[in-house]
Amino acid sequence: LFVESPLAAGARIALDRAQANYLLNVLRLGTGDAVLIFNGRDGEWRAEIAVEGRKAADLVCVERTREQAVRPELIYAFAPLKHARLDYMVQKAVEMGAGVLQPVLTRRTQSTRVNLERMRGNAIEAAEQCGILTIPEVRDEENLDKFIKALGDDVLLVFCDEDSPVSNPVEALKAQVPAGNNAAKLAVVIGPEGGFTDQERALVATHKRCVRVSLGPRILRADTAAVAALAVVQSVLGD
Ligand code: SAM
């Protein structure tokens, strides 16, 4: 369960109504029952429920069960899709290890108004579900050119392009990812349903460390490409 408060032995955390309802009425837990909680900074803790009434409960931190691991920085840059598919894509990106979700506006992007609060809620839910201890950062949408220009030279840009020659993406990436992967900084870029324009392809290729990968001979939908691309990155990072 994600909580905002600092976590330390003995710390007492008041749950909000939705969280109390979930634990007391959905999971039907009660005083003394254990819950695993995280806040994105202090690792994972075992906490015990202290019921304060039918609709209220506190949690008391007992012991840390997992350290806050250092993870490679993985930015997932994508052209926003329409609602349900965007929800799905955000959820899959988090499950597949993305730490930063960066909506990028391209010439053929379908929907530009991105509901960041909705994205943040989906990202937290996905982090709780898949047991990662960091909360993905959801950034404001950015034009593709500004995003590419602002990327540090230390970030390896993984440019997913269906027009790139079909080759083994894992091998292409392995040659570029530094040893001691936890220090790796990568950004995966996925285009809109209508694909990148040639100008955008040329722009992306200007980034100092850019590897252009094919995800196979078929044209994938953007949300499918997200999972495929991040699976390739995870198989190299082993994160
Ligand atoms: N340009 C095509 C079109 O107009 O239908 C396809 C765009 S595809 C639906 C959306 C994005 O997914 C692409 O911009 C690319 O980033 C990624 N993608 C899809 N298939 C891919 C493949 N076989 N290899 C690499 N990337 C792919």
Coordinates of N, CA and C and ligand atoms in Angstrom, one line a residue:
L1 N 0.9 -1.2 0.0 CA 0.0 0.0 0.0 C 0.9 1.2 0.0
F2 N 0.6 2.2 -0.9 CA 1.4 3.5 -0.9 C 0.9 4.4 0.1
V3 N 1.8 5.0 0.9 CA 1.5 6.0 1.9 C 2.4 7.2 1.7
E4 N 2.0 8.4 2.0 CA 2.9 9.6 1.8 C 3.9 9.8 2.9
S5 N 3.5 9.3 4.2 CA 4.3 9.7 5.4 C 5.7 9.0 5.4
P6 N 6.6 9.7 6.2 CA 7.9 9.0 6.4 C 7.7 7.7 7.1
L7 N 8.6 6.8 6.9 CA 8.4 5.4 7.5 C 9.6 5.2 8.4
A8 N 9.3 4.8 9.7 CA 10.4 4.5 10.6 C 9.8 3.6 11.7
A9 N 10.6 2.9 12.4 CA 10.0 1.9 13.4 C 9.2 2.7 14.4
G10 N 8.0 2.3 14.6 CA 7.1 2.9 15.6 C 6.2 4.1 15.0
A11 N 6.6 4.5 13.8 CA 5.8 5.6 13.2 C 4.3 5.2 13.1
R12 N 3.5 6.1 13.4 CA 2.0 5.9 13.3 C 1.4 6.7 12.1
I13 N 0.7 6.0 11.2 CA 0.2 6.6 10.0 C -1.3 6.6 10.0
A14 N -1.9 7.7 9.9 CA -3.4 7.8 9.8 C -3.7 7.5 8.3
L15 N -4.6 6.5 8.1 CA -5.0 6.2 6.7 C -6.1 7.1 6.3
D16 N -6.2 7.4 5.0 CA -7.3 8.2 4.5 C -8.5 7.2 4.4
R17 N -9.7 7.8 4.2 CA -11.0 7.0 4.3 C -10.9 5.9 3.2
A18 N -10.4 6.2 2.0 CA -10.4 5.1 1.0 C -9.5 4.0 1.4
Q19 N -8.4 4.3 1.9 CA -7.4 3.2 2.3 C -8.0 2.4 3.5
A20 N -8.6 3.2 4.5 CA -9.2 2.4 5.6 C -10.3 1.5 5.1
N21 N -11.1 2.1 4.2 CA -12.3 1.2 3.7 C -11.7 0.0 3.0
Y22 N -10.7 0.2 2.2 CA -10.1 -0.9 1.5 C -9.6 -2.0 2.5
L23 N -8.9 -1.6 3.5 CA -8.3 -2.6 4.4 C -9.4 -3.2 5.3
L24 N -10.2 -2.4 5.9 CA -11.2 -2.9 6.9 C -12.4 -3.6 6.2
N25 N -12.9 -3.0 5.1 CA -14.1 -3.6 4.6 C -14.0 -4.4 3.3
V26 N -12.9 -4.1 2.5 CA -12.7 -4.9 1.3 C -11.9 -6.2 1.7
L27 N -10.7 -5.9 2.3 CA -9.9 -7.0 2.7 C -10.3 -7.6 4.1
R28 N -11.2 -6.9 4.7 CA -11.7 -7.4 6.0 C -10.6 -7.7 7.0
L29 N -9.7 -6.7 7.1 CA -8.6 -6.9 8.1 C -9.0 -6.1 9.4
G30 N -8.2 -6.4 10.4 CA -8.6 -5.7 11.7 C -7.3 -5.5 12.5
T31 N -7.5 -5.0 13.7 CA -6.4 -4.7 14.6 C -5.4 -5.8 14.7
G32 N -4.1 -5.4 14.5 CA -3.0 -6.4 14.6 C -2.6 -7.1 13.3
D33 N -3.5 -7.0 12.3 CA -3.2 -7.6 11.0 C -2.1 -6.8 10.4
A34 N -1.2 -7.5 9.6 CA -0.1 -6.8 9.0 C -0.3 -6.4 7.6
V35 N 0.3 -5.3 7.2 CA 0.1 -4.7 5.8 C 1.6 -4.3 5.4
L36 N 1.9 -4.5 4.1 CA 3.2 -4.0 3.6 C 3.0 -2.7 3.0
I37 N 3.8 -1.7 3.4 CA 3.6 -0.3 2.9 C 4.9 0.2 2.4
F38 N 4.8 1.3 1.5 CA 6.0 2.0 1.0 C 5.6 3.4 0.7
N39 N 6.6 4.3 0.7 CA 6.3 5.7 0.4 C 7.2 6.2 -0.8
G40 N 8.0 5.2 -1.4 CA 8.8 5.6 -2.5 C 10.2 6.1 -2.1
R41 N 10.5 6.2 -0.8 CA 11.8 6.7 -0.4 C 12.4 5.8 0.7
D42 N 11.6 5.2 1.6 CA 12.2 4.5 2.8 C 12.1 3.0 2.7
G43 N 12.0 2.5 1.5 CA 11.9 1.0 1.4 C 10.5 0.5 1.7
E44 N 10.4 -0.8 1.9 CA 9.1 -1.4 2.2 C 9.1 -1.8 3.7
W45 N 8.0 -1.5 4.3 CA 7.8 -1.8 5.8 C 6.6 -2.7 6.1
R46 N 6.8 -3.5 7.1 CA 5.6 -4.2 7.6 C 5.0 -3.4 8.7
A47 N 3.7 -3.1 8.5 CA 3.0 -2.3 9.5 C 1.8 -3.1 10.0
E48 N 1.3 -2.7 11.2 CA 0.2 -3.4 11.8 C -1.0 -2.4 11.9
I49 N -2.2 -2.9 11.7 CA -3.4 -2.1 11.7 C -3.8 -1.8 13.1
A50 N -4.2 -0.6 13.4 CA -4.8 -0.2 14.7 C -6.1 0.5 14.3
V51 N -7.2 -0.3 14.5 CA -8.5 0.2 14.1 C -8.9 1.3 15.1
E52 N -9.5 2.4 14.4 CA -9.9 3.5 15.2 C -11.4 3.7 15.2
G53 N -12.1 2.7 14.7 CA -13.6 2.8 14.5 C -14.0 2.1 13.2
R54 N -15.3 2.1 12.9 CA -15.7 1.4 11.7 C -15.1 1.8 10.4
K55 N -14.8 3.1 10.4 CA -14.3 3.7 9.1 C -12.9 4.2 9.2
A56 N -12.3 4.1 10.4 CA -11.0 4.8 10.5 C -9.9 3.8 11.0
A57 N -8.7 3.9 10.6 CA -7.6 3.0 11.1 C -6.3 3.7 10.9
D58 N -5.4 3.4 11.8 CA -4.0 3.8 11.7 C -3.2 2.6 11.4
L59 N -1.9 2.9 10.9 CA -1.0 1.8 10.7 C 0.2 2.1 11.6
V60 N 0.8 1.1 12.2 CA 2.0 1.4 13.1 C 3.1 0.6 12.4
C61 N 4.2 1.3 12.0 CA 5.3 0.7 11.4 C 6.1 -0.3 12.4
V62 N 6.3 -1.5 11.9 CA 7.0 -2.5 12.8 C 8.4 -2.7 12.4
E63 N 8.6 -3.2 11.1 CA 10.0 -3.4 10.7 C 10.1 -3.2 9.2
R64 N 11.4 -2.8 8.7 CA 11.6 -2.7 7.3 C 11.7 -4.1 6.7
T65 N 11.1 -4.4 5.6 CA 11.1 -5.7 5.0 C 12.0 -5.7 3.7
R66 N 12.1 -4.5 3.1 CA 12.9 -4.4 1.9 C 13.6 -3.0 1.8
E67 N 14.9 -3.0 1.5 CA 15.6 -1.7 1.3 C 15.1 -1.0 0.1
Q68 N 15.3 0.3 0.0 CA 14.9 1.1 -1.2 C 16.0 0.9 -2.2
A69 N 15.8 0.0 -3.1 CA 16.9 -0.3 -4.1 C 17.2 0.9 -5.0
V70 N 18.5 1.0 -5.4 CA 18.8 2.0 -6.5 C 18.4 1.3 -7.8
R71 N 17.6 2.0 -8.6 CA 17.3 1.4 -9.9 C 17.8 2.3 -11.0
P72 N 18.0 1.6 -12.2 CA 18.4 2.4 -13.3 C 17.3 3.5 -13.6
E73 N 17.7 4.6 -14.1 CA 16.7 5.7 -14.5 C 16.2 5.3 -15.9
L74 N 14.9 5.1 -15.9 CA 14.3 4.7 -17.2 C 13.1 5.6 -17.5
I75 N 13.4 6.5 -18.5 CA 12.3 7.4 -18.9 C 11.6 6.8 -20.1
Y76 N 10.2 6.8 -20.0 CA 9.4 6.3 -21.0 C 8.7 7.5 -21.7
A77 N 9.1 7.8 -22.9 CA 8.6 9.0 -23.6 C 7.7 8.5 -24.7
F78 N 6.4 9.0 -24.7 CA 5.4 8.4 -25.6 C 4.4 9.5 -26.0
A79 N 3.9 9.3 -27.2 CA 2.9 10.2 -27.7 C 1.6 9.8 -27.1
P80 N 0.9 10.7 -26.4 CA -0.3 10.3 -25.6 C -1.4 9.7 -26.6
L81 N -2.0 8.7 -26.0 CA -3.1 8.0 -26.7 C -4.5 8.5 -26.1
K82 N -5.6 8.0 -26.6 CA -6.9 8.3 -26.0 C -7.0 7.5 -24.7
H83 N -7.9 8.0 -23.9 CA -8.1 7.5 -22.5 C -7.7 6.1 -22.2
A84 N -8.6 5.1 -22.5 CA -8.4 3.8 -22.0 C -7.1 3.2 -22.4
R85 N -6.7 3.5 -23.7 CA -5.4 3.0 -24.1 C -4.3 3.7 -23.4
L86 N -4.5 4.9 -23.1 CA -3.4 5.6 -22.3 C -3.3 5.0 -20.9
D87 N -4.4 4.8 -20.3 CA -4.4 4.1 -19.0 C -3.6 2.8 -19.0
Y88 N -3.9 2.0 -20.1 CA -3.3 0.7 -20.2 C -1.8 0.9 -20.4
M89 N -1.4 1.9 -21.3 CA 0.0 2.1 -21.6 C 0.8 2.6 -20.4
V90 N 0.2 3.4 -19.6 CA 0.8 3.9 -18.3 C 1.1 2.7 -17.4
Q91 N 0.0 1.9 -17.2 CA 0.1 0.8 -16.3 C 1.2 -0.2 -16.7
K92 N 1.3 -0.5 -18.1 CA 2.3 -1.4 -18.6 C 3.7 -0.8 -18.4
A93 N 3.8 0.5 -18.7 CA 5.1 1.1 -18.6 C 5.7 1.0 -17.2
V94 N 4.8 1.2 -16.2 CA 5.2 1.1 -14.8 C 5.6 -0.3 -14.4
E95 N 4.7 -1.2 -14.8 CA 5.0 -2.7 -14.6 C 6.4 -3.1 -15.2
M96 N 6.7 -2.4 -16.3 CA 7.9 -2.9 -17.0 C 9.1 -2.0 -16.6
G97 N 8.9 -1.3 -15.5 CA 10.1 -0.6 -14.9 C 10.3 0.8 -15.2
A98 N 9.4 1.5 -15.9 CA 9.6 2.9 -16.2 C 9.5 3.7 -14.9
G99 N 10.5 4.6 -14.7 CA 10.5 5.4 -13.5 C 10.0 6.9 -13.8
V100 N 10.1 7.3 -15.1 CA 9.6 8.6 -15.5 C 8.7 8.4 -16.7
L101 N 7.5 9.0 -16.6 CA 6.5 8.9 -17.7 C 6.5 10.3 -18.3
Q102 N 6.9 10.4 -19.6 CA 7.0 11.7 -20.2 C 6.2 11.7 -21.5
P103 N 5.0 12.3 -21.4 CA 4.2 12.4 -22.7 C 4.9 13.4 -23.6
V104 N 5.1 13.0 -24.9 CA 5.7 13.9 -25.8 C 4.7 14.2 -27.0
L105 N 4.7 15.5 -27.4 CA 3.7 15.8 -28.4 C 4.5 15.8 -29.8
T106 N 4.0 15.0 -30.7 CA 4.6 14.9 -32.0 C 3.6 15.4 -33.1
R107 N 4.0 15.6 -34.3 CA 3.1 16.1 -35.3 C 1.8 15.3 -35.5
R108 N 1.9 14.0 -35.3 CA 0.7 13.1 -35.5 C 0.1 12.6 -34.2
T109 N 0.5 13.3 -33.1 CA -0.1 12.9 -31.8 C -1.6 13.1 -31.8
Q110 N -2.4 12.1 -31.4 CA -3.8 12.2 -31.5 C -4.4 13.1 -30.4
S111 N -4.1 12.8 -29.1 CA -4.7 13.7 -28.1 C -3.6 14.4 -27.3
T112 N -3.8 15.7 -27.3 CA -2.7 16.5 -26.6 C -3.1 16.8 -25.2
R113 N -4.4 16.9 -24.8 CA -4.7 17.3 -23.4 C -4.5 16.0 -22.6
V114 N -3.4 16.0 -21.8 CA -3.2 14.8 -21.0 C -3.6 15.0 -19.6
N115 N -4.4 14.1 -19.0 CA -4.9 14.2 -17.6 C -3.8 13.7 -16.7
L116 N -3.0 14.6 -16.2 CA -1.8 14.1 -15.4 C -2.2 13.5 -14.1
E117 N -3.3 14.0 -13.5 CA -3.7 13.4 -12.2 C -4.1 12.0 -12.4
R118 N -4.9 11.8 -13.5 CA -5.3 10.4 -13.9 C -4.1 9.5 -14.1
M119 N -3.1 10.0 -14.8 CA -1.9 9.3 -15.1 C -1.2 8.9 -13.8
R120 N -1.1 9.9 -12.9 CA -0.4 9.7 -11.6 C -1.1 8.6 -10.8
G121 N -2.5 8.7 -10.8 CA -3.2 7.7 -10.0 C -3.0 6.3 -10.6
N122 N -3.0 6.2 -11.9 CA -2.7 4.9 -12.6 C -1.3 4.4 -12.3
A123 N -0.4 5.3 -12.2 CA 1.0 4.9 -12.0 C 1.2 4.4 -10.6
I124 N 0.5 5.1 -9.6 CA 0.7 4.6 -8.2 C 0.0 3.2 -8.1
E125 N -1.2 3.1 -8.7 CA -1.9 1.8 -8.6 C -1.0 0.7 -9.2
A126 N -0.4 1.0 -10.3 CA 0.4 -0.1 -11.0 C 1.6 -0.4 -10.1
A127 N 2.2 0.6 -9.5 CA 3.4 0.4 -8.6 C 3.0 -0.5 -7.4
E128 N 1.8 -0.2 -6.8 CA 1.3 -1.0 -5.7 C 1.1 -2.4 -6.2
Q129 N 0.5 -2.6 -7.3 CA 0.1 -3.9 -7.8 C 1.4 -4.8 -8.1
C130 N 2.4 -4.1 -8.7 CA 3.6 -5.0 -9.1 C 4.7 -4.9 -8.1
G131 N 4.5 -4.3 -7.0 CA 5.5 -4.4 -5.9 C 6.7 -3.6 -6.1
I132 N 6.7 -2.6 -6.9 CA 8.0 -1.8 -6.9 C 7.8 -0.7 -5.8
L133 N 9.0 -0.3 -5.4 CA 8.9 0.6 -4.2 C 9.2 2.1 -4.6
T134 N 9.2 2.4 -5.8 CA 9.3 3.8 -6.2 C 8.1 4.2 -6.9
I135 N 7.7 5.5 -6.8 CA 6.5 6.0 -7.5 C 7.0 6.7 -8.7
P136 N 6.6 6.2 -9.9 CA 7.0 6.8 -11.1 C 6.6 8.3 -11.2
E137 N 7.5 9.1 -11.7 CA 7.3 10.5 -11.9 C 6.5 10.8 -13.2
V138 N 5.4 11.4 -13.1 CA 4.7 11.7 -14.3 C 4.9 13.2 -14.6
R139 N 5.5 13.4 -15.8 CA 5.9 14.8 -16.1 C 4.9 15.5 -17.1
D140 N 4.9 16.8 -17.1 CA 3.9 17.5 -18.0 C 4.3 17.2 -19.5
E141 N 3.3 17.2 -20.4 CA 3.6 16.9 -21.8 C 4.6 17.9 -22.3
E142 N 5.4 17.5 -23.2 CA 6.5 18.3 -23.8 C 6.6 18.0 -25.3
N143 N 6.9 19.1 -26.0 CA 7.1 18.8 -27.5 C 8.4 17.9 -27.6
L144 N 8.3 17.1 -28.6 CA 9.4 16.1 -28.9 C 10.7 16.8 -29.0
D145 N 10.8 17.9 -29.8 CA 12.1 18.5 -30.0 C 12.7 19.1 -28.6
K146 N 11.8 19.7 -27.8 CA 12.3 20.2 -26.5 C 12.8 19.0 -25.6
F147 N 12.0 17.9 -25.7 CA 12.4 16.8 -24.8 C 13.8 16.2 -25.3
I148 N 14.0 16.1 -26.6 CA 15.2 15.5 -27.1 C 16.4 16.4 -26.7
K149 N 16.2 17.7 -26.9 CA 17.3 18.7 -26.7 C 17.6 18.8 -25.2
A150 N 16.6 18.5 -24.3 CA 16.9 18.6 -22.9 C 17.5 17.3 -22.3
L151 N 17.5 16.3 -23.1 CA 18.1 15.0 -22.6 C 19.6 15.1 -22.3
G152 N 20.0 14.7 -21.2 CA 21.5 14.8 -20.9 C 22.2 13.8 -21.8
D153 N 23.5 14.2 -22.1 CA 24.3 13.3 -23.0 C 24.6 11.9 -22.3
D154 N 24.3 11.8 -21.0 CA 24.6 10.5 -20.4 C 23.4 9.6 -20.5
V155 N 22.3 10.1 -21.1 CA 21.1 9.3 -21.3 C 21.2 8.6 -22.6
L156 N 21.0 7.2 -22.6 CA 21.0 6.5 -23.9 C 19.5 6.5 -24.4
L157 N 19.4 7.0 -25.6 CA 18.0 7.2 -26.2 C 17.7 5.9 -27.0
V158 N 16.7 5.2 -26.6 CA 16.3 4.0 -27.3 C 15.1 4.4 -28.2
F159 N 15.5 4.6 -29.5 CA 14.5 5.1 -30.5 C 13.8 3.9 -31.2
C160 N 12.5 3.7 -30.9 CA 11.8 2.5 -31.4 C 11.2 3.0 -32.7
D161 N 11.7 2.4 -33.8 CA 11.2 2.9 -35.1 C 11.0 1.7 -36.1
E162 N 9.7 1.6 -36.5 CA 9.3 0.5 -37.3 C 10.1 0.5 -38.7
D163 N 10.6 1.7 -39.0 CA 11.3 1.8 -40.3 C 12.8 1.4 -40.2
S164 N 13.2 1.1 -38.9 CA 14.7 0.7 -38.8 C 14.8 -0.7 -39.3
P165 N 16.0 -1.1 -39.8 CA 16.2 -2.4 -40.3 C 16.0 -3.4 -39.2
V166 N 15.3 -4.5 -39.5 CA 15.0 -5.5 -38.5 C 16.3 -6.2 -38.0
S167 N 16.6 -6.0 -36.8 CA 17.8 -6.7 -36.2 C 17.5 -7.0 -34.8
N168 N 18.4 -7.7 -34.1 CA 18.2 -8.1 -32.7 C 18.3 -6.9 -31.8
P169 N 17.2 -6.4 -31.3 CA 17.2 -5.1 -30.4 C 18.0 -5.4 -29.2
V170 N 18.0 -6.6 -28.6 CA 18.7 -6.8 -27.4 C 20.2 -6.7 -27.6
E171 N 20.7 -7.3 -28.7 CA 22.1 -7.2 -29.1 C 22.5 -5.7 -29.3
A172 N 21.6 -5.0 -30.0 CA 21.9 -3.6 -30.3 C 22.0 -2.8 -29.0
L173 N 21.2 -3.1 -28.0 CA 21.2 -2.4 -26.8 C 22.4 -2.8 -25.9
K174 N 22.7 -4.1 -25.9 CA 23.7 -4.6 -25.0 C 25.0 -3.9 -25.2
A175 N 25.3 -3.6 -26.5 CA 26.6 -2.9 -26.9 C 26.6 -1.5 -26.3
Q176 N 25.5 -1.0 -25.9 CA 25.5 0.4 -25.5 C 25.3 0.7 -24.0
V177 N 24.8 -0.4 -23.3 CA 24.4 -0.1 -21.9 C 25.7 -0.4 -21.0
P178 N 26.0 0.6 -20.2 CA 27.3 0.5 -19.5 C 27.2 -0.6 -18.5
A179 N 28.3 -1.2 -18.1 CA 28.3 -2.2 -17.1 C 27.8 -1.6 -15.8
G180 N 27.5 -2.4 -14.8 CA 27.0 -1.8 -13.5 C 25.7 -1.1 -13.7
N181 N 24.8 -1.8 -14.3 CA 23.6 -1.3 -14.9 C 22.8 -0.3 -14.0
N182 N 23.0 -0.4 -12.7 CA 22.2 0.5 -11.8 C 22.4 2.0 -12.1
A183 N 23.6 2.2 -12.7 CA 23.9 3.6 -13.0 C 23.3 4.0 -14.4
A184 N 22.7 3.0 -15.1 CA 22.3 3.3 -16.5 C 21.2 4.3 -16.5
K185 N 21.2 5.2 -17.5 CA 20.1 6.2 -17.7 C 19.6 6.0 -19.1
L186 N 18.4 5.6 -19.3 CA 17.9 5.3 -20.6 C 16.5 6.1 -20.8
A187 N 16.3 6.4 -22.1 CA 14.9 7.0 -22.4 C 14.4 6.2 -23.6
V188 N 13.3 5.6 -23.5 CA 12.6 4.8 -24.6 C 11.6 5.8 -25.3
V189 N 11.7 5.9 -26.6 CA 10.8 6.8 -27.3 C 9.9 6.0 -28.2
I190 N 8.6 6.2 -28.0 CA 7.6 5.5 -28.8 C 6.7 6.5 -29.5
G191 N 6.5 6.3 -30.8 CA 5.7 7.3 -31.6 C 4.2 7.2 -31.5
P192 N 3.5 8.0 -32.1 CA 2.0 8.0 -32.1 C 1.5 7.0 -33.1
E193 N 0.2 6.8 -33.1 CA -0.4 5.8 -34.0 C 0.0 6.1 -35.5
G194 N 0.1 7.4 -35.8 CA 0.5 7.7 -37.2 C 2.0 7.7 -37.4
G195 N 2.7 7.3 -36.4 CA 4.2 7.2 -36.6 C 4.9 8.6 -36.6
F196 N 6.2 8.5 -36.6 CA 7.0 9.7 -36.6 C 7.1 10.3 -38.0
T197 N 7.3 11.6 -38.1 CA 7.6 12.1 -39.5 C 9.1 12.0 -39.7
D198 N 9.5 12.1 -41.0 CA 11.0 12.0 -41.3 C 11.8 13.1 -40.5
Q199 N 11.2 14.3 -40.4 CA 11.9 15.3 -39.6 C 12.1 14.9 -38.2
E200 N 11.1 14.3 -37.6 CA 11.2 13.8 -36.2 C 12.2 12.7 -36.1
R201 N 12.3 11.9 -37.1 CA 13.3 10.8 -37.1 C 14.7 11.4 -37.1
A202 N 14.8 12.4 -37.9 CA 16.2 13.1 -38.0 C 16.5 13.8 -36.7
L203 N 15.4 14.4 -36.1 CA 15.6 15.1 -34.8 C 16.1 14.1 -33.7
V204 N 15.4 13.0 -33.6 CA 15.7 12.1 -32.6 C 17.1 11.6 -32.8
A205 N 17.5 11.4 -34.0 CA 18.9 10.8 -34.3 C 20.0 11.8 -33.9
T206 N 19.6 13.1 -33.6 CA 20.7 14.1 -33.2 C 21.2 13.9 -31.8
H207 N 20.4 13.1 -31.0 CA 20.8 12.9 -29.6 C 22.2 12.2 -29.6
K208 N 23.1 12.6 -28.8 CA 24.5 12.1 -28.8 C 24.5 10.6 -28.7
R209 N 23.7 10.0 -27.7 CA 23.7 8.5 -27.6 C 22.3 8.0 -27.9
C210 N 22.2 7.6 -29.2 CA 20.9 7.2 -29.7 C 21.1 5.8 -30.3
V211 N 20.3 4.9 -29.9 CA 20.3 3.6 -30.6 C 18.9 3.4 -31.2
R212 N 18.8 3.1 -32.5 CA 17.5 3.0 -33.1 C 17.2 1.5 -33.2
V213 N 16.1 1.0 -32.6 CA 15.8 -0.4 -32.6 C 14.5 -0.7 -33.3
S214 N 14.6 -1.9 -34.0 CA 13.4 -2.5 -34.5 C 12.8 -3.4 -33.5
L215 N 11.5 -3.5 -33.4 CA 10.8 -4.4 -32.5 C 10.2 -5.6 -33.3
G216 N 10.8 -5.8 -34.5 CA 10.4 -6.9 -35.3 C 9.7 -6.5 -36.6
P217 N 9.4 -7.4 -37.4 CA 8.9 -7.1 -38.8 C 7.5 -6.5 -38.9
R218 N 6.7 -6.7 -37.8 CA 5.3 -6.2 -37.9 C 5.2 -4.8 -37.3
I219 N 4.1 -4.1 -37.7 CA 3.9 -2.8 -37.2 C 3.0 -2.9 -35.9
L220 N 3.6 -2.6 -34.8 CA 2.9 -2.8 -33.5 C 2.0 -1.5 -33.2
R221 N 0.9 -1.7 -32.5 CA 0.2 -0.5 -32.0 C 1.1 0.1 -30.9
A222 N 0.9 1.4 -30.7 CA 1.8 2.1 -29.8 C 1.8 1.5 -28.4
D223 N 0.7 1.0 -27.9 CA 0.7 0.4 -26.5 C 1.4 -0.9 -26.5
T224 N 1.3 -1.7 -27.6 CA 2.0 -2.9 -27.7 C 3.5 -2.7 -27.8
A225 N 3.8 -1.7 -28.6 CA 5.3 -1.3 -28.8 C 5.9 -0.9 -27.4
A226 N 5.1 -0.3 -26.6 CA 5.6 0.1 -25.2 C 6.0 -1.1 -24.5
V227 N 5.2 -2.2 -24.4 CA 5.6 -3.4 -23.7 C 6.8 -4.1 -24.3
A228 N 6.7 -4.1 -25.6 CA 7.8 -4.8 -26.3 C 9.1 -4.1 -26.1
A229 N 9.1 -2.8 -26.2 CA 10.4 -2.0 -26.1 C 10.9 -2.1 -24.7
L230 N 10.0 -2.0 -23.7 CA 10.5 -2.0 -22.3 C 10.9 -3.4 -21.9
A231 N 10.3 -4.4 -22.5 CA 10.8 -5.8 -22.3 C 12.2 -6.0 -22.8
V232 N 12.5 -5.4 -23.9 CA 13.9 -5.5 -24.5 C 14.8 -4.8 -23.5
V233 N 14.4 -3.6 -23.0 CA 15.3 -2.8 -22.1 C 15.5 -3.6 -20.8
Q234 N 14.4 -4.2 -20.3 CA 14.6 -5.0 -19.0 C 15.5 -6.2 -19.2
S235 N 15.4 -6.8 -20.4 CA 16.2 -8.0 -20.6 C 17.7 -7.7 -20.6
V236 N 18.0 -6.4 -21.0 CA 19.4 -6.0 -21.0 C 19.8 -5.5 -19.6
L237 N 18.9 -4.7 -18.9 CA 19.2 -4.2 -17.6 C 19.1 -5.3 -16.5
G238 N 18.2 -6.2 -16.7 CA 17.9 -7.2 -15.7 C 17.4 -6.5 -14.4
D239 N 16.7 -5.4 -14.6 CA 16.2 -4.6 -13.4 C 15.0 -5.2 -12.8
Ligands
SAM1 N1 4.1 4.5 -38.9 C1 3.1 3.4 -38.7 C2 1.7 3.8 -39.0 O1 1.6 4.9 -39.5 O2 0.8 3.0 -38.8 C3 3.1 2.8 -37.3 C4 3.2 3.7 -36.1 S1 3.1 2.6 -34.7 C5 1.4 2.3 -34.6 C6 3.4 3.6 -33.3 C7 4.9 3.6 -32.7 O3 5.2 2.3 -32.2 C8 6.0 3.8 -33.8 O4 6.1 5.2 -33.9 C9 7.2 3.1 -33.1 O5 7.7 4.0 -32.1 C10 6.5 1.9 -32.5 N2 6.6 0.7 -33.3 C11 5.6 0.1 -33.9 N3 6.0 -1.0 -34.5 C12 7.4 -1.1 -34.4 C13 8.4 -1.9 -34.8 N4 8.2 -3.0 -35.5 N5 9.7 -1.7 -34.5 C14 10.0 -0.5 -33.7 N6 9.1 0.3 -33.3 C15 7.8 0.1 -33.6

